[in-house]
Amino acid sequence: MKDLVESYGLTMGDIGVVGFHGQTVLHRAPQPGRLGATRQLGDGELMHSILGAKVAYDFRSADVRAGGQGAPLAAAYHAALLREADASGDTAVLNLGGVGNVTWWDGKDNIVAFDTGPANAPLNDFIKANGLGEMDRDGALGAAGTVDEVRLAKLLQHPYLTKPYPKSLDRFDFGAAMADGLSAEDGAATLTAFTVSAVGKALDLLPRRPKRLAVSGGGRRNPTMMAMLARRANVEVVQAETLGWKGDAVEAECFAFLAVRVLRGLPISFPSTTGVPQPMQGGRLAG
C-alpha cells in the first residue's frame, strides 16, 4: 500500500482513509431462524498501525448480525456510478467475478442488488481440474464447445434462481461438478451458458427489466461469455469502459467509496440490497 501511494508522489499522510475488505473465506446466507455468517481474513487495526492512516474494515459483519445477507455491498457505489452517468432503470450494472451480482437503480431513490448466480468461479475451477490453466482465456474453450442444453435446462431449475431478492451466494455454492462428464470444451460452454442464463433469470426479478447491462469484473474479458450474455439473457451488453468506468478497478473503487461512507457515518447497505431491516452504517474504523 505504501509503495502504491508513493508511486503516485504521495505519502500516507495524504490519504484520508484506506478501505480494506480482506479475503473472504466464508459467506453463509441467512436462513429462516438463523443468522448468516461471514468471515474475511485481515486485521484492520494492524494495517492502521503499520500505515499510520485510518483504515475502514469489517464491512459485512454488522449487516449480517442485523439479519442481512452481508452482500452484495457494491450497490451504493454502482448507484453512484449510474447517477453520474445519468442512467436510469434501463441500465443496470453487472459484476462478473467469482459470483455474479447485479445492481439496478430506478433513476430516483430505489436501489436493488443481489447475487445473480455463479460467474467465473465454477468455470475457472473446471478449467483447473482439467489441467488447462487458471481460466478459459479469451473464452476459447467455451467457443469451441457445444452447450449441453438438456443439462443446462436441469441446472436452471435450481431454486436459487427464482428466489426473491435479497439473496446472496458463497463462491462455492455452485461448483465445477455441474459439468462432470463433459469434455473440456463442452463443459466450458455449458458452464458459461449457465452463468449468463442465470443473469437472465435475475433480470426478470427486477422491478423493471433493464435494456442494457454495463459489465465489470473479469467475466467481461471473456468474449464468449459476453456474446452468450446478450443472446441468452436478451439484453444489450456493454463493457464498463463504454460508460467511462475502469472495469478492473470498480470493486477496488467501491471499497474506497464505502470507506469514506464509514468515515462519515453513512449507510453502506440497505433493505433492498442486503435485506437488512433498515439502512445500515456498517464497517469499523481503525485510527
PDB file of C-alpha atoms in Angstrom:
ATOM      1  CA  MET A   1       0.000   0.000   0.000  1.00  0.00           C
ATOM      2  CA  LYS A   2       2.752   2.456   0.905  1.00  0.00           C
ATOM      3  CA  ASP A   3       4.615   1.626  -2.295  1.00  0.00           C
ATOM      4  CA  LEU A   4       1.483   2.227  -4.355  1.00  0.00           C
ATOM      5  CA  VAL A   5       0.780   5.572  -2.697  1.00  0.00           C
ATOM      6  CA  GLU A   6       4.392   6.692  -3.054  1.00  0.00           C
ATOM      7  CA  SER A   7       4.417   5.679  -6.724  1.00  0.00           C
ATOM      8  CA  TYR A   8       1.906   8.497  -7.265  1.00  0.00           C
ATOM      9  CA  GLY A   9       4.118  11.016  -5.479  1.00  0.00           C
ATOM     10  CA  LEU A  10       2.017  10.959  -2.313  1.00  0.00           C
ATOM     11  CA  THR A  11       2.547   9.882   1.288  1.00  0.00           C
ATOM     12  CA  MET A  12       0.208   8.069   3.667  1.00  0.00           C
ATOM     13  CA  GLY A  13      -0.371  11.445   5.293  1.00  0.00           C
ATOM     14  CA  ASP A  14      -2.210  12.464   2.126  1.00  0.00           C
ATOM     15  CA  ILE A  15      -4.663   9.565   2.462  1.00  0.00           C
ATOM     16  CA  GLY A  16      -7.867  10.263   4.369  1.00  0.00           C
ATOM     17  CA  VAL A  17      -8.885   6.639   4.803  1.00  0.00           C
ATOM     18  CA  VAL A  18      -7.979   3.210   3.443  1.00  0.00           C
ATOM     19  CA  GLY A  19     -10.762   0.774   2.598  1.00  0.00           C
ATOM     20  CA  PHE A  20      -9.649  -2.770   3.490  1.00  0.00           C
ATOM     21  CA  HIS A  21     -12.073  -5.566   2.671  1.00  0.00           C
ATOM     22  CA  GLY A  22      -9.853  -8.602   3.248  1.00  0.00           C
ATOM     23  CA  GLN A  23     -10.074 -12.090   1.756  1.00  0.00           C
ATOM     24  CA  THR A  24     -13.468 -13.742   2.170  1.00  0.00           C
ATOM     25  CA  VAL A  25     -13.091 -17.307   3.424  1.00  0.00           C
ATOM     26  CA  LEU A  26     -16.724 -17.862   4.467  1.00  0.00           C
ATOM     27  CA  HIS A  27     -20.053 -16.489   3.340  1.00  0.00           C
ATOM     28  CA  ARG A  28     -23.212 -18.183   4.542  1.00  0.00           C
ATOM     29  CA  ALA A  29     -26.531 -16.573   3.721  1.00  0.00           C
ATOM     30  CA  PRO A  30     -29.136 -16.307   6.492  1.00  0.00           C
ATOM     31  CA  GLN A  31     -31.907 -18.876   6.713  1.00  0.00           C
ATOM     32  CA  PRO A  32     -35.271 -18.648   8.478  1.00  0.00           C
ATOM     33  CA  GLY A  33     -34.500 -18.648  12.195  1.00  0.00           C
ATOM     34  CA  ARG A  34     -30.735 -18.488  11.647  1.00  0.00           C
ATOM     35  CA  LEU A  35     -28.448 -15.540  11.043  1.00  0.00           C
ATOM     36  CA  GLY A  36     -25.898 -15.762   8.277  1.00  0.00           C
ATOM     37  CA  ALA A  37     -22.146 -15.789   8.758  1.00  0.00           C
ATOM     38  CA  THR A  38     -19.277 -14.005   7.088  1.00  0.00           C
ATOM     39  CA  ARG A  39     -15.529 -14.031   7.612  1.00  0.00           C
ATOM     40  CA  GLN A  40     -12.789 -12.030   5.917  1.00  0.00           C
ATOM     41  CA  LEU A  41      -9.096 -12.501   6.617  1.00  0.00           C
ATOM     42  CA  GLY A  42      -7.094  -9.418   7.526  1.00  0.00           C
ATOM     43  CA  ASP A  43      -6.517  -7.139  10.509  1.00  0.00           C
ATOM     44  CA  GLY A  44      -7.605  -3.544  10.007  1.00  0.00           C
ATOM     45  CA  GLU A  45      -6.115  -2.425  13.314  1.00  0.00           C
ATOM     46  CA  LEU A  46      -2.739  -3.891  12.383  1.00  0.00           C
ATOM     47  CA  MET A  47      -2.903  -2.252   8.967  1.00  0.00           C
ATOM     48  CA  HIS A  48      -3.596   1.092  10.643  1.00  0.00           C
ATOM     49  CA  SER A  49      -0.615   0.650  12.963  1.00  0.00           C
ATOM     50  CA  ILE A  50       1.653  -0.118  10.009  1.00  0.00           C
ATOM     51  CA  LEU A  51       0.375   2.534   7.613  1.00  0.00           C
ATOM     52  CA  GLY A  52      -0.408   5.295  10.086  1.00  0.00           C
ATOM     53  CA  ALA A  53      -3.618   6.070   8.182  1.00  0.00           C
ATOM     54  CA  LYS A  54      -7.226   5.467   9.164  1.00  0.00           C
ATOM     55  CA  VAL A  55      -8.489   2.104   7.939  1.00  0.00           C
ATOM     56  CA  ALA A  56     -12.133   1.166   7.368  1.00  0.00           C
ATOM     57  CA  TYR A  57     -12.632  -2.610   7.529  1.00  0.00           C
ATOM     58  CA  ASP A  58     -15.032  -5.411   8.500  1.00  0.00           C
ATOM     59  CA  PHE A  59     -17.696  -4.057   6.158  1.00  0.00           C
ATOM     60  CA  ARG A  60     -20.060  -7.041   6.321  1.00  0.00           C
ATOM     61  CA  SER A  61     -20.396  -8.227   9.928  1.00  0.00           C
ATOM     62  CA  ALA A  62     -22.832  -5.600  11.214  1.00  0.00           C
ATOM     63  CA  ASP A  63     -25.182  -6.243   8.311  1.00  0.00           C
ATOM     64  CA  VAL A  64     -25.125  -9.993   8.964  1.00  0.00           C
ATOM     65  CA  ARG A  65     -25.664  -9.538  12.722  1.00  0.00           C
ATOM     66  CA  ALA A  66     -28.716  -7.413  11.926  1.00  0.00           C
ATOM     67  CA  GLY A  67     -30.199 -10.195   9.803  1.00  0.00           C
ATOM     68  CA  GLY A  68     -28.961  -9.032   6.408  1.00  0.00           C
ATOM     69  CA  GLN A  69     -27.219 -11.012   3.703  1.00  0.00           C
ATOM     70  CA  GLY A  70     -23.949  -9.122   4.119  1.00  0.00           C
ATOM     71  CA  ALA A  71     -23.725  -8.990   0.317  1.00  0.00           C
ATOM     72  CA  PRO A  72     -23.607  -7.565  -2.226  1.00  0.00           C
ATOM     73  CA  LEU A  73     -22.097  -4.338  -0.896  1.00  0.00           C
ATOM     74  CA  ALA A  74     -21.280  -2.731  -4.236  1.00  0.00           C
ATOM     75  CA  ALA A  75     -24.787  -1.350  -4.729  1.00  0.00           C
ATOM     76  CA  ALA A  76     -24.191   2.091  -3.218  1.00  0.00           C
ATOM     77  CA  TYR A  77     -21.185   2.669  -5.457  1.00  0.00           C
ATOM     78  CA  HIS A  78     -22.834   1.189  -8.543  1.00  0.00           C
ATOM     79  CA  ALA A  79     -25.789   3.515  -7.990  1.00  0.00           C
ATOM     80  CA  ALA A  80     -23.414   6.474  -7.682  1.00  0.00           C
ATOM     81  CA  LEU A  81     -21.809   5.492 -10.991  1.00  0.00           C
ATOM     82  CA  LEU A  82     -25.201   5.177 -12.668  1.00  0.00           C
ATOM     83  CA  ARG A  83     -26.247   8.534 -11.264  1.00  0.00           C
ATOM     84  CA  GLU A  84     -23.072  10.173 -12.573  1.00  0.00           C
ATOM     85  CA  ALA A  85     -23.665   8.570 -15.975  1.00  0.00           C
ATOM     86  CA  ASP A  86     -27.217   9.953 -15.956  1.00  0.00           C
ATOM     87  CA  ALA A  87     -28.541   6.421 -16.362  1.00  0.00           C
ATOM     88  CA  SER A  88     -31.892   5.103 -15.190  1.00  0.00           C
ATOM     89  CA  GLY A  89     -33.689   1.825 -14.716  1.00  0.00           C
ATOM     90  CA  ASP A  90     -32.937   0.957 -18.336  1.00  0.00           C
ATOM     91  CA  THR A  91     -29.264   0.348 -17.455  1.00  0.00           C
ATOM     92  CA  ALA A  92     -28.060  -1.960 -14.688  1.00  0.00           C
ATOM     93  CA  VAL A  93     -24.571  -2.866 -13.506  1.00  0.00           C
ATOM     94  CA  LEU A  94     -23.483  -6.495 -13.662  1.00  0.00           C
ATOM     95  CA  ASN A  95     -20.286  -7.599 -11.959  1.00  0.00           C
ATOM     96  CA  LEU A  96     -18.925 -10.927 -13.170  1.00  0.00           C
ATOM     97  CA  GLY A  97     -16.386 -12.035 -10.595  1.00  0.00           C
ATOM     98  CA  GLY A  98     -16.391 -15.423  -8.908  1.00  0.00           C
ATOM     99  CA  VAL A  99     -20.092 -14.811  -8.301  1.00  0.00           C
ATOM    100  CA  GLY A 100     -22.300 -12.545 -10.398  1.00  0.00           C
ATOM    101  CA  ASN A 101     -24.148  -9.618  -8.864  1.00  0.00           C
ATOM    102  CA  VAL A 102     -26.457  -7.033 -10.350  1.00  0.00           C
ATOM    103  CA  THR A 103     -27.368  -3.514  -9.241  1.00  0.00           C
ATOM    104  CA  TRP A 104     -30.465  -1.735 -10.554  1.00  0.00           C
ATOM    105  CA  TRP A 105     -31.295   1.913  -9.855  1.00  0.00           C
ATOM    106  CA  ASP A 106     -34.593   3.452 -10.892  1.00  0.00           C
ATOM    107  CA  GLY A 107     -33.140   6.915 -11.520  1.00  0.00           C
ATOM    108  CA  LYS A 108     -34.625   8.245  -8.284  1.00  0.00           C
ATOM    109  CA  ASP A 109     -34.393   6.643  -4.848  1.00  0.00           C
ATOM    110  CA  ASN A 110     -34.828   2.903  -5.328  1.00  0.00           C
ATOM    111  CA  ILE A 111     -31.760   0.621  -5.463  1.00  0.00           C
ATOM    112  CA  VAL A 112     -31.985  -3.161  -5.817  1.00  0.00           C
ATOM    113  CA  ALA A 113     -28.990  -5.504  -5.717  1.00  0.00           C
ATOM    114  CA  PHE A 114     -28.414  -9.230  -5.305  1.00  0.00           C
ATOM    115  CA  ASP A 115     -26.220 -12.097  -6.440  1.00  0.00           C
ATOM    116  CA  THR A 116     -27.417 -13.467  -9.764  1.00  0.00           C
ATOM    117  CA  GLY A 117     -25.692 -16.838  -9.543  1.00  0.00           C
ATOM    118  CA  PRO A 118     -22.238 -18.187 -10.285  1.00  0.00           C
ATOM    119  CA  ALA A 119     -19.975 -16.329 -12.689  1.00  0.00           C
ATOM    120  CA  ASN A 120     -16.328 -17.247 -13.191  1.00  0.00           C
ATOM    121  CA  ALA A 121     -15.818 -19.495 -10.148  1.00  0.00           C
ATOM    122  CA  PRO A 122     -17.145 -22.845 -11.418  1.00  0.00           C
ATOM    123  CA  LEU A 123     -15.738 -22.228 -14.893  1.00  0.00           C
ATOM    124  CA  ASN A 124     -12.277 -21.445 -13.531  1.00  0.00           C
ATOM    125  CA  ASP A 125     -12.388 -24.460 -11.215  1.00  0.00           C
ATOM    126  CA  PHE A 126     -13.422 -26.692 -14.109  1.00  0.00           C
ATOM    127  CA  ILE A 127     -10.555 -25.423 -16.267  1.00  0.00           C
ATOM    128  CA  LYS A 128      -8.072 -26.027 -13.432  1.00  0.00           C
ATOM    129  CA  ALA A 129      -9.438 -29.513 -12.758  1.00  0.00           C
ATOM    130  CA  ASN A 130      -8.796 -30.351 -16.406  1.00  0.00           C
ATOM    131  CA  GLY A 131      -5.219 -29.116 -16.174  1.00  0.00           C
ATOM    132  CA  LEU A 132      -5.826 -26.384 -18.736  1.00  0.00           C
ATOM    133  CA  GLY A 133      -4.748 -23.335 -16.773  1.00  0.00           C
ATOM    134  CA  GLU A 134      -6.458 -20.892 -14.456  1.00  0.00           C
ATOM    135  CA  MET A 135      -9.344 -19.735 -16.668  1.00  0.00           C
ATOM    136  CA  ASP A 136     -10.972 -20.032 -20.071  1.00  0.00           C
ATOM    137  CA  ARG A 137      -8.673 -17.424 -21.582  1.00  0.00           C
ATOM    138  CA  ASP A 138     -10.456 -15.337 -24.213  1.00  0.00           C
ATOM    139  CA  GLY A 139     -13.373 -17.770 -23.952  1.00  0.00           C
ATOM    140  CA  ALA A 140     -11.590 -20.068 -26.393  1.00  0.00           C
ATOM    141  CA  LEU A 141     -12.707 -23.373 -24.857  1.00  0.00           C
ATOM    142  CA  GLY A 142     -16.294 -22.258 -24.455  1.00  0.00           C
ATOM    143  CA  ALA A 143     -16.369 -21.015 -28.037  1.00  0.00           C
ATOM    144  CA  ALA A 144     -15.114 -24.387 -29.294  1.00  0.00           C
ATOM    145  CA  GLY A 145     -17.666 -26.370 -27.312  1.00  0.00           C
ATOM    146  CA  THR A 146     -21.361 -27.169 -27.571  1.00  0.00           C
ATOM    147  CA  VAL A 147     -23.767 -26.347 -24.765  1.00  0.00           C
ATOM    148  CA  ASP A 148     -25.457 -29.402 -23.262  1.00  0.00           C
ATOM    149  CA  GLU A 149     -28.943 -27.909 -23.432  1.00  0.00           C
ATOM    150  CA  VAL A 150     -30.584 -30.789 -21.555  1.00  0.00           C
ATOM    151  CA  ARG A 151     -28.165 -30.452 -18.661  1.00  0.00           C
ATOM    152  CA  LEU A 152     -28.472 -26.665 -18.776  1.00  0.00           C
ATOM    153  CA  ALA A 153     -32.262 -26.868 -18.514  1.00  0.00           C
ATOM    154  CA  LYS A 154     -31.915 -29.010 -15.382  1.00  0.00           C
ATOM    155  CA  LEU A 155     -29.359 -26.647 -13.851  1.00  0.00           C
ATOM    156  CA  LEU A 156     -31.687 -23.717 -14.461  1.00  0.00           C
ATOM    157  CA  GLN A 157     -34.310 -25.368 -12.249  1.00  0.00           C
ATOM    158  CA  HIS A 158     -32.184 -24.566  -9.183  1.00  0.00           C
ATOM    159  CA  PRO A 159     -34.472 -22.793  -6.660  1.00  0.00           C
ATOM    160  CA  TYR A 160     -31.974 -20.006  -6.012  1.00  0.00           C
ATOM    161  CA  LEU A 161     -32.524 -18.599  -9.482  1.00  0.00           C
ATOM    162  CA  THR A 162     -36.193 -17.790  -8.914  1.00  0.00           C
ATOM    163  CA  LYS A 163     -35.912 -16.997  -5.212  1.00  0.00           C
ATOM    164  CA  PRO A 164     -36.959 -13.394  -4.491  1.00  0.00           C
ATOM    165  CA  TYR A 165     -34.236 -10.953  -3.516  1.00  0.00           C
ATOM    166  CA  PRO A 166     -32.482 -10.047  -1.251  1.00  0.00           C
ATOM    167  CA  LYS A 167     -30.233 -13.047  -1.679  1.00  0.00           C
ATOM    168  CA  SER A 168     -26.535 -13.850  -1.815  1.00  0.00           C
ATOM    169  CA  LEU A 169     -24.140 -16.679  -2.558  1.00  0.00           C
ATOM    170  CA  ASP A 170     -20.823 -18.067  -1.461  1.00  0.00           C
ATOM    171  CA  ARG A 171     -18.238 -18.681  -4.154  1.00  0.00           C
ATOM    172  CA  PHE A 172     -18.619 -22.438  -3.627  1.00  0.00           C
ATOM    173  CA  ASP A 173     -22.430 -22.683  -3.693  1.00  0.00           C
ATOM    174  CA  PHE A 174     -22.261 -23.667  -7.373  1.00  0.00           C
ATOM    175  CA  GLY A 175     -19.297 -25.846  -8.324  1.00  0.00           C
ATOM    176  CA  ALA A 176     -17.436 -27.291 -11.275  1.00  0.00           C
ATOM    177  CA  ALA A 177     -19.213 -30.617 -10.712  1.00  0.00           C
ATOM    178  CA  MET A 178     -22.099 -29.171 -12.731  1.00  0.00           C
ATOM    179  CA  ALA A 179     -20.023 -30.068 -15.815  1.00  0.00           C
ATOM    180  CA  ASP A 180     -18.922 -33.542 -14.706  1.00  0.00           C
ATOM    181  CA  GLY A 181     -18.663 -35.979 -17.600  1.00  0.00           C
ATOM    182  CA  LEU A 182     -18.413 -33.329 -20.306  1.00  0.00           C
ATOM    183  CA  SER A 183     -15.392 -32.609 -22.441  1.00  0.00           C
ATOM    184  CA  ALA A 184     -13.338 -29.544 -21.573  1.00  0.00           C
ATOM    185  CA  GLU A 185     -14.888 -27.614 -24.455  1.00  0.00           C
ATOM    186  CA  ASP A 186     -18.493 -28.662 -23.845  1.00  0.00           C
ATOM    187  CA  GLY A 187     -18.108 -28.213 -20.094  1.00  0.00           C
ATOM    188  CA  ALA A 188     -16.784 -24.684 -20.538  1.00  0.00           C
ATOM    189  CA  ALA A 189     -19.596 -23.858 -22.955  1.00  0.00           C
ATOM    190  CA  THR A 190     -22.264 -25.272 -20.633  1.00  0.00           C
ATOM    191  CA  LEU A 191     -20.960 -23.528 -17.510  1.00  0.00           C
ATOM    192  CA  THR A 192     -20.721 -20.255 -19.416  1.00  0.00           C
ATOM    193  CA  ALA A 193     -24.280 -20.676 -20.663  1.00  0.00           C
ATOM    194  CA  PHE A 194     -25.463 -21.379 -17.124  1.00  0.00           C
ATOM    195  CA  THR A 195     -23.835 -18.208 -15.803  1.00  0.00           C
ATOM    196  CA  VAL A 196     -25.468 -15.965 -18.391  1.00  0.00           C
ATOM    197  CA  SER A 197     -28.838 -17.722 -18.282  1.00  0.00           C
ATOM    198  CA  ALA A 198     -28.874 -17.194 -14.512  1.00  0.00           C
ATOM    199  CA  VAL A 199     -28.329 -13.494 -15.181  1.00  0.00           C
ATOM    200  CA  GLY A 200     -31.329 -13.507 -17.493  1.00  0.00           C
ATOM    201  CA  LYS A 201     -33.497 -15.002 -14.762  1.00  0.00           C
ATOM    202  CA  ALA A 202     -32.175 -12.392 -12.330  1.00  0.00           C
ATOM    203  CA  LEU A 203     -33.155  -9.554 -14.653  1.00  0.00           C
ATOM    204  CA  ASP A 204     -36.696 -10.927 -14.730  1.00  0.00           C
ATOM    205  CA  LEU A 205     -36.891 -10.444 -10.944  1.00  0.00           C
ATOM    206  CA  LEU A 206     -36.115  -6.718 -11.031  1.00  0.00           C
ATOM    207  CA  PRO A 207     -38.876  -4.099 -10.673  1.00  0.00           C
ATOM    208  CA  ARG A 208     -38.237  -3.168 -14.303  1.00  0.00           C
ATOM    209  CA  ARG A 209     -36.171  -5.276 -16.668  1.00  0.00           C
ATOM    210  CA  PRO A 210     -33.173  -3.249 -17.864  1.00  0.00           C
ATOM    211  CA  LYS A 211     -32.447  -2.967 -21.559  1.00  0.00           C
ATOM    212  CA  ARG A 212     -28.691  -2.675 -21.073  1.00  0.00           C
ATOM    213  CA  LEU A 213     -26.051  -4.150 -18.774  1.00  0.00           C
ATOM    214  CA  ALA A 214     -22.762  -2.389 -18.029  1.00  0.00           C
ATOM    215  CA  VAL A 215     -20.437  -5.270 -17.175  1.00  0.00           C
ATOM    216  CA  SER A 216     -17.452  -5.085 -14.832  1.00  0.00           C
ATOM    217  CA  GLY A 217     -15.194  -7.784 -13.409  1.00  0.00           C
ATOM    218  CA  GLY A 218     -13.111 -10.450 -15.080  1.00  0.00           C
ATOM    219  CA  GLY A 219     -16.029 -12.030 -16.931  1.00  0.00           C
ATOM    220  CA  ARG A 220     -16.257  -9.071 -19.273  1.00  0.00           C
ATOM    221  CA  ARG A 221     -12.901 -10.157 -20.741  1.00  0.00           C
ATOM    222  CA  ASN A 222     -14.426 -13.447 -21.891  1.00  0.00           C
ATOM    223  CA  PRO A 223     -15.922 -12.687 -25.323  1.00  0.00           C
ATOM    224  CA  THR A 224     -17.798 -15.987 -25.368  1.00  0.00           C
ATOM    225  CA  MET A 225     -19.473 -15.132 -22.071  1.00  0.00           C
ATOM    226  CA  MET A 226     -20.335 -11.620 -23.255  1.00  0.00           C
ATOM    227  CA  ALA A 227     -21.817 -12.869 -26.534  1.00  0.00           C
ATOM    228  CA  MET A 228     -23.830 -15.566 -24.768  1.00  0.00           C
ATOM    229  CA  LEU A 229     -24.988 -12.999 -22.214  1.00  0.00           C
ATOM    230  CA  ALA A 230     -26.507 -10.770 -24.875  1.00  0.00           C
ATOM    231  CA  ARG A 231     -28.178 -13.681 -26.620  1.00  0.00           C
ATOM    232  CA  ARG A 232     -29.381 -15.826 -23.737  1.00  0.00           C
ATOM    233  CA  ALA A 233     -30.306 -13.025 -21.325  1.00  0.00           C
ATOM    234  CA  ASN A 234     -31.870 -10.992 -24.140  1.00  0.00           C
ATOM    235  CA  VAL A 235     -30.209  -7.725 -23.175  1.00  0.00           C
ATOM    236  CA  GLU A 236     -27.748  -5.244 -24.661  1.00  0.00           C
ATOM    237  CA  VAL A 237     -24.324  -5.812 -23.154  1.00  0.00           C
ATOM    238  CA  VAL A 238     -21.522  -3.247 -22.927  1.00  0.00           C
ATOM    239  CA  GLN A 239     -18.240  -3.249 -21.056  1.00  0.00           C
ATOM    240  CA  ALA A 240     -17.954  -0.842 -18.126  1.00  0.00           C
ATOM    241  CA  GLU A 241     -15.393   1.154 -20.093  1.00  0.00           C
ATOM    242  CA  THR A 242     -18.146   2.190 -22.522  1.00  0.00           C
ATOM    243  CA  LEU A 243     -19.529   4.393 -19.735  1.00  0.00           C
ATOM    244  CA  GLY A 244     -16.085   5.745 -18.882  1.00  0.00           C
ATOM    245  CA  TRP A 245     -15.549   3.398 -15.936  1.00  0.00           C
ATOM    246  CA  LYS A 246     -12.474   1.302 -15.182  1.00  0.00           C
ATOM    247  CA  GLY A 247     -13.856  -2.210 -15.329  1.00  0.00           C
ATOM    248  CA  ASP A 248     -10.972  -3.858 -13.487  1.00  0.00           C
ATOM    249  CA  ALA A 249     -10.990  -1.214 -10.754  1.00  0.00           C
ATOM    250  CA  VAL A 250     -14.710  -0.899  -9.985  1.00  0.00           C
ATOM    251  CA  GLU A 251     -14.570  -3.228  -6.983  1.00  0.00           C
ATOM    252  CA  ALA A 252     -11.481  -1.544  -5.522  1.00  0.00           C
ATOM    253  CA  GLU A 253     -13.068   1.864  -6.089  1.00  0.00           C
ATOM    254  CA  CYS A 254     -16.205   0.559  -4.403  1.00  0.00           C
ATOM    255  CA  PHE A 255     -14.441  -0.164  -1.128  1.00  0.00           C
ATOM    256  CA  ALA A 256     -12.664   3.187  -1.217  1.00  0.00           C
ATOM    257  CA  PHE A 257     -16.126   4.744  -1.651  1.00  0.00           C
ATOM    258  CA  LEU A 258     -17.565   2.658   1.191  1.00  0.00           C
ATOM    259  CA  ALA A 259     -14.585   3.551   3.397  1.00  0.00           C
ATOM    260  CA  VAL A 260     -15.468   7.233   3.073  1.00  0.00           C
ATOM    261  CA  ARG A 261     -19.073   6.418   3.962  1.00  0.00           C
ATOM    262  CA  VAL A 262     -17.842   4.555   7.060  1.00  0.00           C
ATOM    263  CA  LEU A 263     -15.684   7.561   7.944  1.00  0.00           C
ATOM    264  CA  ARG A 264     -18.714   9.854   7.644  1.00  0.00           C
ATOM    265  CA  GLY A 265     -21.147   7.528   9.414  1.00  0.00           C
ATOM    266  CA  LEU A 266     -23.288   6.977   6.318  1.00  0.00           C
ATOM    267  CA  PRO A 267     -25.155   3.750   5.461  1.00  0.00           C
ATOM    268  CA  ILE A 268     -23.392   1.193   3.280  1.00  0.00           C
ATOM    269  CA  SER A 269     -26.207  -1.365   2.924  1.00  0.00           C
ATOM    270  CA  PHE A 270     -29.965  -1.090   2.588  1.00  0.00           C
ATOM    271  CA  PRO A 271     -33.112  -3.220   2.916  1.00  0.00           C
ATOM    272  CA  SER A 272     -33.378  -3.614  -0.866  1.00  0.00           C
ATOM    273  CA  THR A 273     -29.723  -4.620  -1.305  1.00  0.00           C
ATOM    274  CA  THR A 274     -28.959  -6.994   1.573  1.00  0.00           C
ATOM    275  CA  GLY A 275     -32.313  -7.352   3.335  1.00  0.00           C
ATOM    276  CA  VAL A 276     -31.092  -5.573   6.446  1.00  0.00           C
ATOM    277  CA  PRO A 277     -34.093  -4.155   8.404  1.00  0.00           C
ATOM    278  CA  GLN A 278     -33.009  -0.524   7.941  1.00  0.00           C
ATOM    279  CA  PRO A 279     -30.147   1.366   6.263  1.00  0.00           C
ATOM    280  CA  MET A 280     -27.018   0.103   7.987  1.00  0.00           C
ATOM    281  CA  GLN A 281     -23.840   2.082   8.625  1.00  0.00           C
ATOM    282  CA  GLY A 282     -21.612  -0.962   8.955  1.00  0.00           C
ATOM    283  CA  GLY A 283     -17.853  -1.211   8.874  1.00  0.00           C
ATOM    284  CA  ARG A 284     -15.320  -0.498  11.608  1.00  0.00           C
ATOM    285  CA  LEU A 285     -12.770   2.277  11.704  1.00  0.00           C
ATOM    286  CA  ALA A 286      -9.207   1.919  12.969  1.00  0.00           C
ATOM    287  CA  GLY A 287      -7.460   5.160  13.807  1.00  0.00           C
TER     288      GLY A 287
END
